[in-house]
């Protein structure tokens, strides 16, 4: 991933505090409605996970900031979309501790199941079986806490063939299926 930290944005800048205040206002208004409707909100972490992009602050660029988001309005409806790749790219934290922290709270609604090499600002996406994340270890953590959410393959590299995106996704889904079978044994 290439990042140009000096690039300027076109929108007026908000402070980190203003951004969190806006999120709190939004969650206080929307979570009760989501609860009534039986819906779970599941925000994705900032991708790329940088504190600021084009002069704008970001909300969830480190694993601990997911907890800040959850603590604003504790509710089953205020959940997380846990992106393995993005959380692993973050400059701080341990991916396995982060998975355990949030799955143990029942806070993960669904998970983007993808792999990467490196951390910001020097990282790149890989095939699901080639990255830094031990995917079996992640599945075992999810299994230990009886995770019943959804795993979604994400950002699969394309292959050189007639259907590059489809082939990459088919590989990821087949790999995920094999891992799940291995973990159930």
XYZ file of C-alpha atoms in Angstrom:
185
model
C 0.000 0.000 0.000
C 1.358 3.404 -0.927
C 0.429 6.302 1.318
C 1.224 9.959 0.657
C 1.066 11.510 4.145
C 1.582 15.001 2.751
C -1.494 14.794 0.469
C -4.140 17.331 1.403
C -7.869 16.730 1.551
C -10.641 18.939 0.235
C -12.906 18.953 3.303
C -12.545 21.171 6.380
C -10.589 19.394 9.093
C -12.287 18.058 12.215
C -10.408 17.303 15.402
C -10.120 13.781 16.804
C -12.373 14.869 19.690
C -15.006 16.278 17.301
C -15.036 13.062 15.330
C -15.631 10.956 18.454
C -18.351 13.389 19.602
C -20.089 13.019 16.240
C -19.886 9.243 16.480
C -21.299 9.324 20.007
C -24.220 11.496 18.856
C -24.866 9.128 15.937
C -24.733 5.976 18.090
C -27.006 7.433 20.778
C -29.584 8.181 18.078
C -29.286 5.028 15.968
C -28.517 2.165 18.393
C -31.952 2.266 20.091
C -33.567 2.069 16.647
C -31.275 -0.821 15.695
C -32.192 -2.601 18.948
C -35.914 -2.250 18.202
C -35.400 -3.544 14.669
C -33.186 -6.455 15.759
C -30.280 -5.107 13.713
C -26.599 -5.159 14.646
C -24.434 -2.240 13.541
C -20.928 -3.341 12.609
C -18.437 -0.617 11.644
C -15.251 -1.510 9.781
C -11.949 -0.176 11.181
C -10.158 2.559 9.257
C -8.426 1.156 6.195
C -5.637 1.947 5.846
C -5.314 2.136 9.639
C -3.661 5.529 9.927
C -4.316 8.178 12.582
C -4.890 10.744 9.863
C -5.483 10.669 6.103
C -5.397 13.840 3.980
C -5.584 16.009 7.072
C -8.601 14.194 8.519
C -8.432 12.224 11.775
C -9.618 8.622 11.827
C -11.554 6.741 14.495
C -10.420 3.104 14.661
C -6.777 2.903 13.602
C -5.534 0.831 16.589
C -7.152 -2.288 18.104
C -7.922 -0.630 21.463
C -10.064 2.010 19.725
C -12.676 -0.641 18.920
C -13.278 -0.804 22.691
C -13.776 2.963 22.845
C -16.411 2.606 20.118
C -18.190 -0.211 21.978
C -18.101 1.680 25.278
C -19.920 4.702 23.820
C -23.183 2.758 23.773
C -22.937 -0.757 25.244
C -25.476 -2.878 23.395
C -25.643 -6.089 21.387
C -26.724 -3.822 18.508
C -23.438 -1.874 18.732
C -21.082 -4.539 17.396
C -18.000 -4.788 15.178
C -17.062 -5.826 11.700
C -13.669 -7.256 12.591
C -11.354 -7.064 9.578
C -8.410 -9.388 10.270
C -6.251 -7.777 7.597
C -6.841 -4.201 8.708
C -6.345 -4.966 12.416
C -3.144 -6.904 11.628
C -1.874 -3.919 9.588
C -2.241 -1.589 12.593
C 1.012 -0.259 13.994
C 0.210 -1.444 17.535
C -1.358 -4.481 19.121
C -1.449 -8.229 18.648
C -3.989 -9.677 16.221
C -4.695 -12.775 18.337
C -5.234 -10.782 21.554
C -7.520 -8.411 19.666
C -9.607 -11.275 18.246
C -9.889 -12.819 21.713
C -10.719 -9.502 23.393
C -13.653 -8.775 21.118
C -14.985 -12.287 20.489
C -15.009 -12.910 24.267
C -17.389 -9.942 24.601
C -19.655 -11.253 21.849
C -18.880 -8.011 20.036
C -17.848 -9.403 16.643
C -20.830 -9.463 14.319
C -18.848 -10.669 11.327
C -15.235 -10.983 10.274
C -13.389 -10.161 7.080
C -11.146 -13.193 6.791
C -8.074 -12.002 4.891
C -4.310 -11.966 5.273
C -1.484 -9.444 4.899
C 2.293 -9.025 5.186
C 3.657 -6.144 7.259
C 2.178 -3.174 9.087
C 1.410 0.404 8.122
C 2.894 2.111 6.291
C 4.704 -0.872 4.703
C 2.252 -3.705 4.137
C 0.600 -5.541 1.284
C -2.313 -7.887 0.841
C -1.642 -11.554 0.157
C -3.470 -14.729 -0.605
C -5.198 -16.027 2.493
C -2.576 -18.755 3.048
C 0.539 -16.583 2.566
C 0.357 -13.763 5.105
C 1.542 -13.023 8.616
C -1.690 -14.167 10.284
C -1.979 -17.785 11.410
C -5.537 -18.350 10.220
C -5.884 -21.681 12.058
C -5.013 -19.929 15.315
C -7.699 -17.306 14.635
C -10.303 -19.985 13.920
C -9.398 -21.823 17.119
C -9.883 -18.618 19.142
C -13.270 -18.105 17.499
C -14.164 -21.730 18.201
C -13.070 -21.461 21.857
C -15.552 -18.604 22.343
C -18.291 -20.263 20.272
C -18.352 -17.477 17.688
C -21.544 -17.775 15.667
C -21.082 -14.862 13.295
C -20.106 -14.822 9.655
C -16.646 -15.160 8.091
C -16.310 -13.351 4.763
C -13.340 -13.705 2.400
C -12.097 -10.229 1.545
C -9.540 -8.533 -0.711
C -8.484 -11.765 -2.385
C -5.741 -11.173 -4.942
C -6.786 -11.782 -8.503
C -5.411 -14.674 -10.515
C -4.214 -14.725 -14.112
C -7.131 -16.441 -15.811
C -10.432 -15.717 -17.564
C -12.188 -14.851 -14.274
C -9.441 -13.284 -12.098
C -11.609 -12.006 -9.219
C -13.810 -15.099 -9.111
C -10.806 -17.434 -9.098
C -9.183 -15.525 -6.219
C -12.397 -15.636 -4.195
C -12.937 -19.321 -4.982
C -9.436 -20.070 -3.711
C -10.095 -18.092 -0.500
C -13.430 -19.797 0.110
C -11.985 -23.256 -0.503
C -9.098 -22.523 1.852
C -11.497 -21.256 4.512
C -13.626 -24.379 4.185
C -10.577 -26.624 4.571
C -9.445 -24.685 7.667
C -12.881 -24.974 9.234
C -12.897 -28.719 8.637
C -9.421 -28.969 10.193
C -10.516 -27.007 13.267
C -13.596 -29.168 13.762
C -11.524 -32.362 13.885
